[in-house]
Structure formats: structure tokens, C-alpha cells
Coordinates of C-alpha atoms in Angstrom, one line a residue:
Chain A
M209 CA -69.2 21.5 -159.6
S210 CA -66.5 22.6 -161.9
T211 CA -64.9 19.9 -164.0
V212 CA -61.4 19.9 -165.3
A213 CA -62.6 20.2 -168.9
E214 CA -64.4 23.4 -168.1
V215 CA -61.5 25.3 -166.7
R216 CA -59.3 24.5 -169.7
S217 CA -58.3 27.7 -171.6
A218 CA -58.5 28.2 -175.4
P219 CA -56.0 26.1 -177.3
P220 CA -52.7 27.8 -178.1
R221 CA -51.9 28.8 -181.7
R222 CA -50.4 25.9 -183.7
R223 CA -46.9 26.2 -185.2
S224 CA -46.7 26.1 -189.0
I225 CA -46.4 22.5 -190.2
A226 CA -45.2 23.6 -193.7
R227 CA -42.3 25.4 -192.1
R228 CA -41.4 22.5 -189.9
K229 CA -41.3 20.2 -193.0
A230 CA -39.2 22.7 -194.9
T231 CA -36.7 22.9 -192.0
D232 CA -36.6 19.1 -191.9
L233 CA -35.8 19.0 -195.6
V234 CA -33.0 21.6 -195.4
I235 CA -31.3 19.8 -192.5
K236 CA -31.6 16.4 -194.3
V237 CA -30.1 17.8 -197.5
F238 CA -27.2 19.5 -195.8
S239 CA -26.3 16.4 -193.7
W240 CA -26.5 14.3 -196.9
I241 CA -24.1 16.6 -198.7
G242 CA -21.8 16.7 -195.6
A243 CA -21.7 12.9 -195.4
W244 CA -21.1 12.4 -199.1
F245 CA -18.4 15.1 -199.2
G246 CA -16.4 13.1 -196.6
I247 CA -17.0 9.8 -198.4
A248 CA -16.1 11.4 -201.8
V249 CA -12.8 12.8 -200.5
M250 CA -11.9 9.4 -199.0
A251 CA -12.9 7.6 -202.2
F252 CA -10.8 10.0 -204.3
I253 CA -7.7 9.4 -202.2
V254 CA -8.1 5.7 -202.3
W255 CA -8.8 5.7 -206.1
E256 CA -5.8 7.9 -206.9
V257 CA -3.5 5.8 -204.7
V258 CA -4.8 2.5 -206.2
V259 CA -4.5 3.7 -209.8
R260 CA -0.9 5.0 -209.4
G261 CA 0.3 2.5 -206.8
A262 CA -1.0 -0.8 -208.2
G263 CA 1.6 -0.9 -211.0
A264 CA 4.5 -0.7 -208.5
L265 CA 3.3 -3.8 -206.5
S266 CA 5.2 -6.8 -207.6
I267 CA 7.0 -9.7 -206.0
A268 CA 10.2 -7.6 -205.9
F269 CA 8.3 -4.9 -204.1
F270 CA 7.7 -7.2 -201.2
T271 CA 11.0 -9.1 -201.3
Q272 CA 13.7 -6.6 -202.2
P273 CA 15.1 -3.7 -200.2
T274 CA 14.9 -0.1 -201.4
P275 CA 17.1 0.5 -204.5
Q276 CA 20.3 2.5 -204.1
D277 CA 21.2 2.8 -207.7
V278 CA 19.0 5.5 -209.3
T279 CA 19.3 4.0 -212.8
S280 CA 18.2 0.5 -212.0
T281 CA 14.5 -0.4 -212.0
A282 CA 15.0 -3.2 -209.5
G283 CA 14.4 -3.0 -205.8
G284 CA 11.3 -2.9 -203.6
F285 CA 10.1 -1.7 -200.2
A286 CA 10.6 -4.9 -198.3
N287 CA 13.0 -3.5 -195.7
A288 CA 10.7 -0.5 -195.1
I289 CA 7.7 -2.8 -194.6
V290 CA 9.6 -5.0 -192.2
G291 CA 10.9 -1.9 -190.3
T292 CA 7.4 -0.4 -190.0
L293 CA 6.0 -3.7 -188.7
V294 CA 8.8 -3.9 -186.1
I295 CA 8.7 -0.3 -185.0
T296 CA 4.9 -0.3 -184.7
G297 CA 4.9 -3.7 -183.1
V298 CA 7.4 -2.7 -180.4
A299 CA 5.4 0.6 -179.9
A300 CA 2.3 -1.5 -179.4
L301 CA 4.0 -3.8 -176.9
I302 CA 5.0 -0.8 -174.8
A303 CA 1.8 1.3 -175.1
I304 CA -1.0 -1.3 -175.2
P305 CA -0.4 -3.0 -171.8
A306 CA 0.4 0.4 -170.1
G307 CA -2.6 2.1 -171.7
F308 CA -4.9 -0.7 -170.9
L309 CA -4.0 -0.7 -167.2
G310 CA -4.2 3.1 -167.2
G311 CA -7.6 2.9 -168.7
I312 CA -8.7 0.4 -166.0
Y313 CA -7.4 2.7 -163.3
L314 CA -9.4 5.7 -164.8
A315 CA -12.6 3.7 -165.2
E316 CA -12.6 1.4 -162.3
F317 CA -10.5 2.8 -159.5
G318 CA -9.7 6.4 -159.9
R319 CA -13.0 7.4 -161.3
N320 CA -13.7 11.0 -160.3
G321 CA -10.9 11.2 -157.8
R322 CA -8.3 14.0 -158.0
V323 CA -5.5 11.8 -159.4
A324 CA -7.8 10.3 -162.1
T325 CA -9.1 13.7 -163.1
A326 CA -5.6 15.0 -163.5
V327 CA -4.4 11.9 -165.4
R328 CA -7.4 12.2 -167.7
M329 CA -6.8 15.8 -168.4
I330 CA -3.1 15.2 -169.2
A331 CA -4.0 12.3 -171.5
N332 CA -6.4 14.6 -173.4
V333 CA -3.7 17.2 -173.7
V334 CA -1.1 14.7 -174.9
M335 CA -3.5 13.4 -177.5
G336 CA -3.6 16.8 -179.0
V337 CA 0.1 17.4 -179.1
P338 CA 1.4 17.6 -182.7
S339 CA 3.2 14.4 -183.5
I340 CA 6.4 16.1 -184.6
I341 CA 6.7 17.5 -181.1
V342 CA 6.5 13.9 -179.8
G343 CA 9.3 13.1 -182.3
V344 CA 11.5 15.9 -181.0
F345 CA 10.7 14.7 -177.4
A346 CA 11.9 11.2 -178.2
F347 CA 15.0 12.6 -179.9
A348 CA 15.8 14.6 -176.8
I349 CA 15.4 11.7 -174.3
I350 CA 16.7 8.8 -176.4
V351 CA 18.6 9.8 -179.5
K352 CA 20.6 12.6 -178.1
P353 CA 22.0 10.9 -175.0
V354 CA 23.2 7.9 -176.9
H355 CA 24.3 9.8 -180.0
H356 CA 22.5 7.7 -182.7
Y357 CA 19.2 7.4 -184.3
S358 CA 17.4 4.1 -183.7
G359 CA 14.3 2.1 -184.5
F360 CA 13.7 1.8 -180.8
A361 CA 13.6 5.6 -180.4
G362 CA 10.9 5.5 -183.1
S363 CA 8.9 2.9 -181.2
V364 CA 9.1 5.1 -178.1
A365 CA 7.8 8.1 -180.0
L366 CA 4.9 6.1 -181.4
A367 CA 4.2 4.5 -178.0
F368 CA 4.0 8.0 -176.6
I369 CA 1.2 8.8 -179.1
M370 CA -0.6 5.5 -178.5
L371 CA -0.6 5.5 -174.8
P372 CA -3.2 8.2 -174.1
V373 CA -5.3 7.0 -177.0
M374 CA -5.3 3.5 -175.6
A375 CA -6.0 4.6 -172.0
R376 CA -8.9 6.9 -172.9
T377 CA -10.4 4.3 -175.3
T378 CA -10.2 1.6 -172.6
E379 CA -11.8 4.0 -170.1
D380 CA -14.6 4.9 -172.4
I381 CA -15.3 1.2 -173.3
L382 CA -15.3 0.1 -169.7
N383 CA -17.6 2.9 -168.8
L384 CA -20.1 1.3 -171.2
V385 CA -20.3 -1.8 -169.1
P386 CA -23.3 -1.5 -166.8
N387 CA -22.7 -1.2 -163.1
E388 CA -25.0 -4.2 -162.4
I389 CA -22.2 -6.4 -163.9
R390 CA -19.6 -5.0 -161.5
E391 CA -22.0 -5.3 -158.6
S392 CA -23.0 -8.9 -159.5
G393 CA -19.4 -9.9 -159.6
L394 CA -18.6 -8.3 -156.2
A395 CA -21.8 -9.7 -154.8
M396 CA -20.5 -13.2 -155.5
G397 CA -17.6 -12.5 -153.1
A398 CA -15.0 -12.1 -155.8
P399 CA -12.2 -9.5 -155.2
R400 CA -12.3 -6.3 -157.2
W401 CA -9.3 -7.2 -159.5
K402 CA -10.9 -10.5 -160.4
V403 CA -14.2 -8.9 -161.2
T404 CA -12.5 -6.2 -163.3
L405 CA -10.4 -8.6 -165.3
G406 CA -12.6 -11.7 -165.4
V407 CA -16.0 -10.1 -165.7
V408 CA -15.9 -6.4 -166.7
C409 CA -13.1 -6.6 -169.2
K410 CA -14.4 -9.8 -170.5
A411 CA -17.8 -8.2 -171.1
A412 CA -16.1 -5.4 -173.0
R413 CA -13.4 -7.5 -174.8
G414 CA -14.7 -6.9 -178.3
G415 CA -14.5 -3.1 -177.7
L416 CA -11.1 -3.4 -176.0
I417 CA -9.6 -5.3 -178.9
T418 CA -11.1 -2.9 -181.4
G419 CA -9.7 0.0 -179.4
A420 CA -6.2 -1.5 -179.3
T421 CA -6.3 -2.2 -183.0
L422 CA -7.4 1.3 -183.8
A423 CA -4.6 2.7 -181.6
I424 CA -2.1 0.7 -183.6
V425 CA -3.7 1.8 -186.9
R426 CA -3.6 5.4 -185.6
V427 CA 0.2 5.4 -185.4
A428 CA 1.1 3.0 -188.3
G429 CA 0.9 5.9 -190.7
E430 CA 2.8 8.5 -188.7
T431 CA 5.8 10.1 -190.3
A432 CA 6.7 13.1 -188.2
P433 CA 7.7 11.2 -185.0
L434 CA 10.0 9.0 -187.0
L435 CA 11.9 11.9 -188.7
F436 CA 13.9 12.5 -185.5
T437 CA 14.1 9.0 -184.2
A438 CA 14.1 6.0 -186.5
L439 CA 15.1 8.2 -189.4
S440 CA 15.3 5.8 -192.3
S441 CA 17.8 3.5 -194.0
P442 CA 18.3 1.9 -197.4
Y443 CA 19.3 -1.3 -195.8
W444 CA 17.7 -4.2 -194.0
M445 CA 17.5 -4.1 -190.2
T446 CA 20.4 -6.3 -189.2
G447 CA 19.2 -7.5 -185.8
L448 CA 18.9 -5.9 -182.4
F449 CA 22.3 -4.3 -181.9
G450 CA 25.1 -2.8 -184.0
P451 CA 25.0 0.0 -186.6
G452 CA 22.0 -1.5 -188.5
G453 CA 20.3 -2.9 -185.5
F454 CA 16.9 -2.0 -184.0
F455 CA 18.4 -0.5 -180.8
E456 CA 21.5 1.2 -182.3
G457 CA 20.8 2.3 -185.8
P458 CA 18.3 4.0 -188.2
V459 CA 15.7 1.6 -189.4
A460 CA 13.9 1.7 -192.7
N461 CA 10.2 2.4 -192.4
L462 CA 7.3 2.9 -194.9
T463 CA 6.3 6.5 -194.2
K464 CA 9.7 8.1 -194.1
T465 CA 10.7 6.1 -197.2
I466 CA 7.6 7.2 -199.1
Y467 CA 8.4 10.8 -198.1
D468 CA 12.0 10.5 -199.4
F469 CA 11.1 8.6 -202.6
S470 CA 8.2 10.7 -203.6
G471 CA 10.4 13.8 -203.4
S472 CA 13.1 12.2 -205.6
P473 CA 13.4 13.1 -209.3
Y474 CA 13.5 9.5 -210.5
P475 CA 10.3 8.0 -211.9
H476 CA 11.0 4.5 -210.7
W477 CA 11.4 5.8 -207.1
Q478 CA 8.3 7.8 -207.3
A479 CA 6.4 4.7 -208.5
L480 CA 7.7 2.8 -205.5
A481 CA 6.5 5.6 -203.2
W482 CA 3.0 5.2 -204.7
G483 CA 3.2 1.5 -204.1
G484 CA 4.2 2.1 -200.5
A485 CA 1.3 4.5 -200.0
L486 CA -1.1 1.8 -201.4
V487 CA 0.3 -0.8 -199.0
I488 CA -0.2 1.5 -196.0
I489 CA -3.8 2.4 -197.0
I490 CA -4.7 -1.2 -197.6
A491 CA -3.2 -2.2 -194.2
V492 CA -4.9 0.6 -192.3
L493 CA -8.3 0.3 -194.0
G494 CA -8.1 -3.5 -193.8
M495 CA -7.4 -3.6 -190.1
N496 CA -10.2 -1.1 -189.5
I497 CA -12.7 -3.1 -191.5
L498 CA -11.5 -6.4 -190.0
V499 CA -11.9 -5.5 -186.4
R500 CA -15.3 -3.8 -187.1
L501 CA -16.5 -6.9 -188.8
L502 CA -15.2 -9.2 -186.1
F503 CA -16.5 -7.3 -183.1
Q504 CA -19.4 -5.2 -184.2
R505 CA -22.0 -7.9 -184.0
G506 CA -21.3 -9.5 -180.7
K507 CA -21.2 -6.2 -178.8
E508 CA -22.2 -7.8 -175.5
W509 CA -19.9 -10.7 -176.1
Chain B
M139 CA -57.5 12.3 -162.1
V140 CA -58.9 13.6 -165.3
G141 CA -62.7 13.1 -165.4
T142 CA -63.3 13.0 -161.6
T143 CA -64.4 16.2 -159.9
V144 CA -62.8 17.8 -157.0
D145 CA -65.8 16.9 -154.8
E146 CA -65.6 13.3 -155.8
Q147 CA -61.9 13.1 -154.8
T148 CA -62.6 14.5 -151.4
E149 CA -65.4 12.0 -151.0
M150 CA -63.1 9.1 -152.0
H151 CA -60.7 10.2 -149.3
S152 CA -63.3 10.2 -146.6
Q153 CA -64.6 6.8 -147.6
A154 CA -61.1 5.3 -147.8
T155 CA -61.0 3.9 -144.3
V156 CA -64.5 2.3 -144.7
V157 CA -64.0 -0.1 -147.6
P158 CA -60.4 -0.4 -148.6
P159 CA -59.7 -3.0 -151.3
R160 CA -57.8 -5.9 -149.7
L161 CA -55.1 -8.1 -151.1
E162 CA -55.5 -11.7 -150.5
V163 CA -52.8 -13.3 -148.4
A164 CA -52.4 -17.0 -148.3
E165 CA -53.8 -18.5 -145.1
D166 CA -50.8 -20.7 -144.4
R167 CA -48.3 -17.8 -144.3
R168 CA -46.2 -18.6 -141.3
G169 CA -46.1 -15.0 -140.1
A170 CA -49.7 -15.3 -139.2
V171 CA -49.4 -18.2 -136.8
E172 CA -46.0 -18.2 -135.2
D173 CA -44.5 -16.2 -132.4
F174 CA -42.2 -13.7 -133.9
D175 CA -40.1 -13.2 -130.8
Q176 CA -39.4 -16.9 -130.4
L177 CA -37.9 -17.2 -133.9
P178 CA -34.2 -17.0 -134.4
S179 CA -33.0 -13.9 -136.2
E180 CA -30.6 -14.3 -139.1
I181 CA -29.9 -10.5 -139.4
S182 CA -30.6 -7.9 -136.8
V183 CA -30.5 -4.3 -137.9
R184 CA -30.1 -1.6 -135.3
D185 CA -30.4 2.1 -136.0
L186 CA -29.1 1.9 -139.5
D187 CA -28.5 5.3 -141.1
F188 CA -27.3 5.6 -144.7
F189 CA -25.8 8.5 -146.6
Y190 CA -25.2 9.3 -150.3
G191 CA -22.5 12.0 -149.8
K192 CA -24.1 14.5 -147.5
E193 CA -27.6 13.4 -148.2
Q194 CA -29.2 11.0 -145.7
A195 CA -31.3 8.3 -147.2
L196 CA -32.0 6.0 -144.3
F197 CA -33.0 7.1 -140.8
G198 CA -32.6 4.8 -137.8
N199 CA -33.8 1.6 -139.5
S200 CA -34.2 -1.3 -137.0
I201 CA -35.5 -4.7 -138.2
E202 CA -35.2 -8.4 -137.4
I203 CA -34.8 -10.6 -140.4
K204 CA -35.9 -14.1 -139.3
K205 CA -34.1 -17.3 -140.3
N206 CA -35.7 -19.3 -143.2
R207 CA -38.4 -16.8 -143.7
V208 CA -39.2 -14.5 -146.6
T209 CA -39.2 -10.8 -145.5
A210 CA -40.6 -8.5 -148.1
V211 CA -39.6 -4.8 -148.2
I212 CA -42.2 -2.6 -149.8
G213 CA -42.6 1.1 -150.2
P214 CA -42.9 3.8 -152.9
S215 CA -40.0 4.6 -155.3
G216 CA -37.1 6.3 -153.6
C217 CA -38.1 5.3 -150.1
G218 CA -34.8 3.5 -149.4
K219 CA -35.8 -0.2 -149.9
S220 CA -32.9 -1.0 -152.1
T221 CA -30.5 1.2 -150.2
H222 CA -31.5 -0.7 -147.1
I223 CA -30.7 -4.2 -148.4
R224 CA -27.6 -3.0 -150.2
A225 CA -26.1 -2.4 -146.8
Y226 CA -26.4 -6.1 -145.8
N227 CA -23.7 -7.2 -148.2
R228 CA -21.8 -3.9 -148.2
I229 CA -22.1 -3.7 -152.0
F230 CA -22.4 0.1 -151.5
N231 CA -18.7 0.1 -150.8
L232 CA -18.2 0.1 -154.5
Y233 CA -19.1 3.8 -154.4
R234 CA -16.8 6.1 -152.4
D235 CA -19.4 8.6 -151.3
Q236 CA -21.8 6.1 -149.8
K237 CA -21.7 5.5 -146.1
A238 CA -23.6 3.4 -143.6
K239 CA -23.8 4.0 -139.8
G240 CA -25.3 1.8 -137.1
E241 CA -25.3 -2.0 -136.6
I242 CA -26.2 -4.9 -138.8
L243 CA -25.6 -8.0 -136.8
F244 CA -25.1 -11.2 -138.7
D245 CA -23.7 -14.3 -137.1
G246 CA -22.6 -12.4 -134.0
A247 CA -20.6 -9.7 -135.8
N248 CA -21.4 -6.2 -137.1
I249 CA -21.4 -6.4 -140.9
L250 CA -20.6 -2.7 -141.0
S251 CA -17.4 -3.2 -139.1
S252 CA -14.1 -2.7 -140.9
Q253 CA -13.0 -6.1 -139.5
I254 CA -15.5 -8.0 -141.6
D255 CA -14.0 -10.0 -144.5
L256 CA -16.1 -8.7 -147.4
L257 CA -15.5 -11.7 -149.7
D258 CA -16.7 -14.2 -147.1
L259 CA -19.6 -11.9 -146.1
R260 CA -20.7 -11.8 -149.7
R261 CA -20.4 -15.6 -150.1
R262 CA -22.8 -16.0 -147.1
I263 CA -25.1 -13.2 -148.2
G264 CA -25.9 -13.5 -151.9
M265 CA -27.7 -11.0 -154.0
I266 CA -30.0 -11.0 -157.0
F267 CA -30.4 -7.7 -158.9
Q268 CA -33.2 -6.0 -160.6
K269 CA -31.7 -6.5 -164.1
P270 CA -30.6 -10.0 -164.8
S271 CA -26.9 -9.8 -165.0
P272 CA -25.3 -13.1 -166.2
F273 CA -21.6 -12.8 -166.6
P274 CA -20.1 -12.8 -170.1
M275 CA -19.4 -16.6 -170.0
T276 CA -21.2 -19.9 -170.5
V277 CA -24.2 -21.0 -168.4
F278 CA -21.9 -23.5 -166.7
D279 CA -19.2 -21.0 -165.9
N280 CA -21.7 -18.5 -164.6
V281 CA -22.9 -21.0 -162.0
A282 CA -19.4 -22.3 -161.3
Y283 CA -18.1 -18.7 -160.7
G284 CA -18.8 -18.6 -157.0
L285 CA -17.8 -22.2 -156.4
R286 CA -14.5 -21.6 -158.1
Q287 CA -14.0 -18.4 -156.1
H288 CA -14.7 -19.9 -152.7
Y289 CA -14.0 -23.6 -152.8
R290 CA -11.5 -26.1 -154.0
M291 CA -13.1 -29.1 -155.7
S292 CA -12.6 -31.7 -158.3
R293 CA -14.1 -31.2 -161.7
S294 CA -16.7 -33.8 -161.2
D295 CA -17.7 -32.3 -157.9
L296 CA -17.9 -28.9 -159.5
S297 CA -20.2 -30.1 -162.3
N298 CA -22.4 -32.0 -159.8
R299 CA -22.8 -28.9 -157.8
V300 CA -23.5 -26.7 -160.8
E301 CA -26.2 -29.2 -161.9
D302 CA -27.6 -29.2 -158.3
A303 CA -27.8 -25.4 -158.2
L304 CA -29.5 -25.3 -161.5
K305 CA -32.0 -27.9 -160.4
R306 CA -32.8 -26.1 -157.2
S307 CA -33.3 -22.9 -159.2
A308 CA -35.9 -24.7 -161.4
I309 CA -34.0 -24.0 -164.6
W310 CA -32.1 -27.3 -165.2
D311 CA -34.6 -28.7 -167.6
E312 CA -34.4 -25.5 -169.7
V313 CA -30.6 -25.3 -169.9
E314 CA -29.5 -28.9 -169.6
H315 CA -28.3 -28.9 -173.2
K316 CA -27.2 -25.3 -173.2
L317 CA -24.5 -25.5 -170.5
N318 CA -21.8 -24.4 -172.9
E319 CA -23.8 -21.6 -174.5
P320 CA -23.4 -18.0 -173.4
G321 CA -25.5 -17.1 -170.3
N322 CA -26.9 -14.0 -171.9
A323 CA -28.4 -15.9 -174.8
L324 CA -31.1 -17.1 -172.4
S325 CA -34.5 -15.3 -172.0
G326 CA -34.8 -12.6 -169.3
G327 CA -36.6 -14.9 -166.9
Q328 CA -34.2 -17.7 -167.5
Q329 CA -31.2 -15.3 -167.0
Q330 CA -32.7 -14.3 -163.6
R331 CA -33.1 -17.9 -162.5
L332 CA -29.5 -18.5 -163.7
C333 CA -28.4 -15.6 -161.5
I334 CA -30.3 -17.2 -158.6
A335 CA -28.5 -20.5 -159.3
R336 CA -25.2 -18.7 -159.4
A337 CA -25.9 -17.2 -156.0
I338 CA -27.1 -20.4 -154.3
A339 CA -24.3 -22.5 -155.8
A340 CA -21.9 -20.7 -153.4
E341 CA -23.9 -22.0 -150.4
P342 CA -25.0 -18.7 -148.9
D343 CA -27.2 -18.4 -145.8
V344 CA -29.1 -15.3 -147.0
L345 CA -30.4 -14.2 -150.4
L346 CA -31.1 -10.6 -151.0
M347 CA -33.4 -10.0 -153.9
D348 CA -33.6 -6.4 -155.2
E349 CA -36.8 -6.3 -157.3
P350 CA -35.9 -9.5 -159.0
C351 CA -39.0 -9.6 -161.2
S352 CA -39.3 -6.0 -162.3
A353 CA -37.7 -6.7 -165.7
I354 CA -39.3 -10.1 -166.2
D355 CA -42.6 -11.0 -167.9
P356 CA -45.5 -12.5 -165.9
V357 CA -44.8 -16.1 -166.7
G358 CA -41.1 -15.7 -165.7
T359 CA -42.3 -13.8 -162.6
A360 CA -44.6 -16.7 -161.5
K361 CA -41.7 -19.1 -161.9
I362 CA -39.4 -17.0 -159.7
E363 CA -42.1 -16.6 -157.1
E364 CA -42.6 -20.3 -156.9
L365 CA -38.8 -20.6 -156.6
I366 CA -38.7 -18.2 -153.7
L367 CA -41.3 -20.2 -151.8
A368 CA -39.2 -23.4 -152.4
L369 CA -35.9 -21.8 -151.5
K370 CA -37.0 -20.4 -148.1
N371 CA -36.7 -23.8 -146.5
K372 CA -33.0 -23.5 -146.9
Y373 CA -32.3 -19.8 -147.1
T374 CA -33.3 -16.6 -145.4
I375 CA -34.7 -14.4 -148.1
V376 CA -35.1 -10.6 -148.1
L377 CA -37.2 -9.5 -151.1
V378 CA -37.5 -5.9 -152.2
T379 CA -40.5 -5.5 -154.4
H380 CA -42.6 -2.8 -156.0
N381 CA -45.4 -5.3 -156.5
M382 CA -47.6 -5.6 -153.4
Q383 CA -49.4 -8.7 -154.8
Q384 CA -46.0 -10.3 -154.9
A385 CA -45.2 -9.4 -151.3
A386 CA -48.5 -10.8 -150.3
R387 CA -48.0 -14.0 -152.3
V388 CA -44.5 -15.0 -151.1
S389 CA -43.5 -13.2 -147.9
D390 CA -44.0 -14.2 -144.3
Y391 CA -43.1 -10.8 -142.9
T392 CA -43.3 -7.4 -144.5
A393 CA -41.6 -4.1 -143.8
F394 CA -43.1 -0.9 -145.2
F395 CA -40.6 1.8 -145.9
F396 CA -41.4 5.5 -146.4
Q397 CA -38.9 8.3 -146.9
G398 CA -36.0 6.3 -145.4
R399 CA -37.9 5.1 -142.3
I400 CA -39.4 1.8 -141.5
V401 CA -43.0 2.8 -140.9
E402 CA -44.3 -0.6 -140.1
F403 CA -43.0 -4.1 -139.8
G404 CA -44.9 -7.2 -139.0
P405 CA -46.5 -10.5 -140.3
T406 CA -47.5 -10.1 -144.0
T407 CA -51.1 -11.1 -143.1
K408 CA -51.3 -8.3 -140.6
I409 CA -49.7 -5.6 -142.8
F410 CA -52.1 -6.4 -145.6
S411 CA -55.2 -6.9 -143.6
N412 CA -54.9 -4.8 -140.6
P413 CA -52.0 -2.3 -140.7
A414 CA -51.4 -0.3 -137.6
E415 CA -50.2 2.8 -139.5
K416 CA -52.2 5.1 -141.6
Q417 CA -49.4 5.5 -144.2
T418 CA -49.1 1.7 -144.6
E419 CA -52.9 1.5 -145.1
E420 CA -52.8 4.2 -147.7
Y421 CA -49.9 2.6 -149.6
I422 CA -51.2 -0.9 -149.7
T423 CA -54.6 0.2 -150.8
G424 CA -53.0 2.1 -153.7
R425 CA -53.8 5.5 -152.4
F426 CA -50.2 6.7 -153.1
G427 CA -46.9 5.4 -154.3

């Protein structure tokens, strides 16, 4: 009678424990350095912008348009702030519904079909296109045919950047919803669209809102796409149409104005540019932190 | 089998047919005393084949699911139990590469026919899944989901029916004051009974249960088993289970699946005390699976 214990061969040679611990330590130290390097760079940028920009923030900064007289120390960034809000808002109105529906198609209906695979690949490629190319594209399809720059052209350029981000984020988030949820909905005799919108998207709504917000934040700080489209303006936007209107004229915006003012030789203008940079950073960071705080906890809900 | 010798193992095999351990089956189980052929069938499956892409998972399954009885489907992992009942409500249609061939007759029509209205089919054949899957909404809205989908009714009628479904699912006492709380804030066992309430609220004829207790603790399992016994007066229940004691405790008829085929089907008492097939015998005595 040969037992299992008897036929066992000699134990294999053990690996060095000291060496394993050393490797562990090295990896730990390097990842620690890597993480803190990133955080330090971020902190340095925020610190620098806060120190230099805080002084420029005043009531006038948020209420008065950009100064045209280089000698005066009056004026603010109000027209640029409003312009950025409008341009980004219209871009979101175009891109978020379209991207959301596209993401639903990719995750729920197209899945691994040929069309979905092609759409997914194109979306990935478009996400990698440099934003200035997108600006030139919007220039070619909107600015050139109508012969004038416009805030709307800027919105289209930004929407073009947001669209694939929104679609892919939506797809990724919907893919996190377990299939049992879909099956349970269908097993109740509900049609597919109702299950998708009323159950699957509802289960993922925290993630979807976070995704949409991050897509907005992603383009809020873009400059290049606006260079060829919204351009900039020292005036208030005067409405929808006409030379100073959203659809027919250049519209002031934060990033392009920061770009112009920071390159100017006038100290007051430079100070305003720092103030504008601070406003953008606060808005972008604030929105990031806000959506994370709101939706991180109730992930399932 | 660390510790036993090769000789002992052979010996155990040769003794297997002499004293197999038996599961106790309640004496009053109807399958033991009634005439199977005289009972009305709720669902008749004829030569059901099932394919995942090119891979065939079910081979010529034929079975009669009797009205107002509990039919247990047992067998080792991957034998096709779940695949089989997932054909009854065509839930597999969610996946493009899955196909079923053959006939599943329900109320005079073939479920697998393209003429079938899937939404109504799924109202009439409800399903409970392995993992409790409450919808991301309140307890009340979960149970009202099917009612709102399939019926027009006044608000008071709706809340009466929700209450009724929760009572029949033996969960009313636990959620009476939590109707407006999220469904997935309940415990696992409660969530599963909530899902049962959601299914029966839509007034189905058949309940398919795909291992409903495998993610539930023993206390929750006992409650669900009690519930199954209570529900069979009104519904036809098909219960897929990994747990043979469970099949023995609650079912009237049992089908043993192995490698996509129905090896044996009969009254639960017979399957567990005197199976005709060697494979069934080996499975229920824990020899494999």
C-alpha cells in the first residue's frame, strides 16, 4: 500500500525571503516618489497661480469687461467669464446628449458588432487628435463658409472634443452595471429601451453625471480650438445675432483672453491674466471635487 | 482524497451501490402519490437544443413541467440547468450568439417562435436570479415595476397590490416601514424575497428560479424554501438548484441534467430513493459533481 505522502518528492528549494522583501521595499519607495512627484507639481502650479492671481480678484474683476485702455487700472474679466460659460454650455448641450446616446449604443446595442467596433475605434482616435486640429476643422466647416468667427463655432469645436469622451465614458460606466440587472429588467417583461433608461442608466446615474461633468471640465480649459473659432473680443457678447452676437461674432473667453493678456507688456493686464488663470483652476478643481464628493459614496445608487 | 489510499478508493466504489447515503424526502410530496400523466402540463419541452455560438450546450431536452408543482432541476456545474430554464422566458435573446432550437409549448404556442410577444411571455413567466437584483429604486417602486409596465390601475389599487405581493412573499412585516427606502439597502435574503414579490406582483403563471438561494445565508434560505412551498398552490415553479437537500425539501418532481442532457426525470421521491440511472445515483449520493 503506497500512500500519497510516501510518493512525495523532496521539497523544492525556497526562494530568498530577504530578496523578496528588498524588492518590495524598492517598489514601494519608487511608487511613493512617483505619486508625490505628481502631487508636488500640481501643488506648485496651484500655489503659484493662487499667490499671483489672488490679488487680481476683485468685484471689478467679476463685473467689468476687459480693459481697452492700457493705462487705466480698471476693468475685469467678466465678459470673458460669461463667454466661456456660454461657449462651454452650448458645447455641452450639443455633445452630452449625443455622447450619452452614442455610449448607450456602444454598451447596450452595438456591443461587439462591426458598427460598434468601428465607432469605438474612431472615437478613440478622435480623442487623441490634438485640439488645435479640431479648431482648424471647425474653422473650415463653420467659420470659412460664413466668413466670420463666432462663439458658436467655438462651441462646435469644443463639442467635437467632448463627444467621444462622453460616449466612451458612458460606455465604460454602463459596462460596470452587472448583467443581472439588465436580465432582471427584461425578465419583468419591460422593453429594452425602458430597461436601459429606467433601470440600467438609473443604476449608473452617479457615474454618468460624474462622466458628463468631467467631460465639461475637460474642455473648459481648452485654448487651441477657440483660436480659430470664437477668437476673442474685448466686448460683452451682445446677444445671439449681429456683429457681437454668439452666432455671428467673436466672443470673449477666458483662455484666449488669458493668452492675450499674459503676453502683453502691461503689468495690470498680466495681473488680470493671473486672476483669470486662478478662476479657471478653481472652477475646474471645484467641479472635479464636487462631483466626486457627491457621487463617490453612493456608487450603486 | 489526501489520506485515503488507492485501494480504499477502489473499495469505496465497489461498495457504493450497497449502502448509498439517502436524502430524506418529505412523505407528503405529491410526486410520490399522483399519476404524472393525468396532471395538466404548464410547459412541454420537446427536443430542445441550445447553442452558445457554435458550441452546443443542450441536447434534445424533453420534459413536462406540471401545473402548480415544483420541478427541481439538478446536476453538476456546467450541465445546462440554467441554460435550460433561460430558454423558457427567452432571456437568452439578450445575447446575439445564443440560439435555441426545438419546441417549448406554453399555453398552446411555441415559446421559441418568432410570433411570440416577448413582453407578455415574460409577464406570464417570471424569473428569479441567482444574485438578488433589486432595481435601483425604492422597495415600493421595485414591486410596482411590473404592475406599472403591464397594467393600468389607480394609485390605491397599485399600493394594495404591492402590499399583497409583499405579503405573499413573506417580507411585508420586514419592509412595511421601509417602502420608500432603496431596495438594495435590504439584506441579501430580503432582497431576494423582494425580487420574488416583484415577479409575482405582475401575476405570472410560472416562476423560474435560477439558484435563488446560492447567495443567501441559511436563515434566508429557509425562508425562501418555505415561501416556495406556499407559492406552488398558485404558481408553477421551476427551481434550478445546486443544493440537493433543497431539491428534496421543496420539489415534487426532479430532473437530473448531465452534460446538456436530461438523464432522468421523475417524482422527487423516486429520484432520491430509487433512481433508475447510474449517473443520477452517483450524483445524488455525492460521488461526483
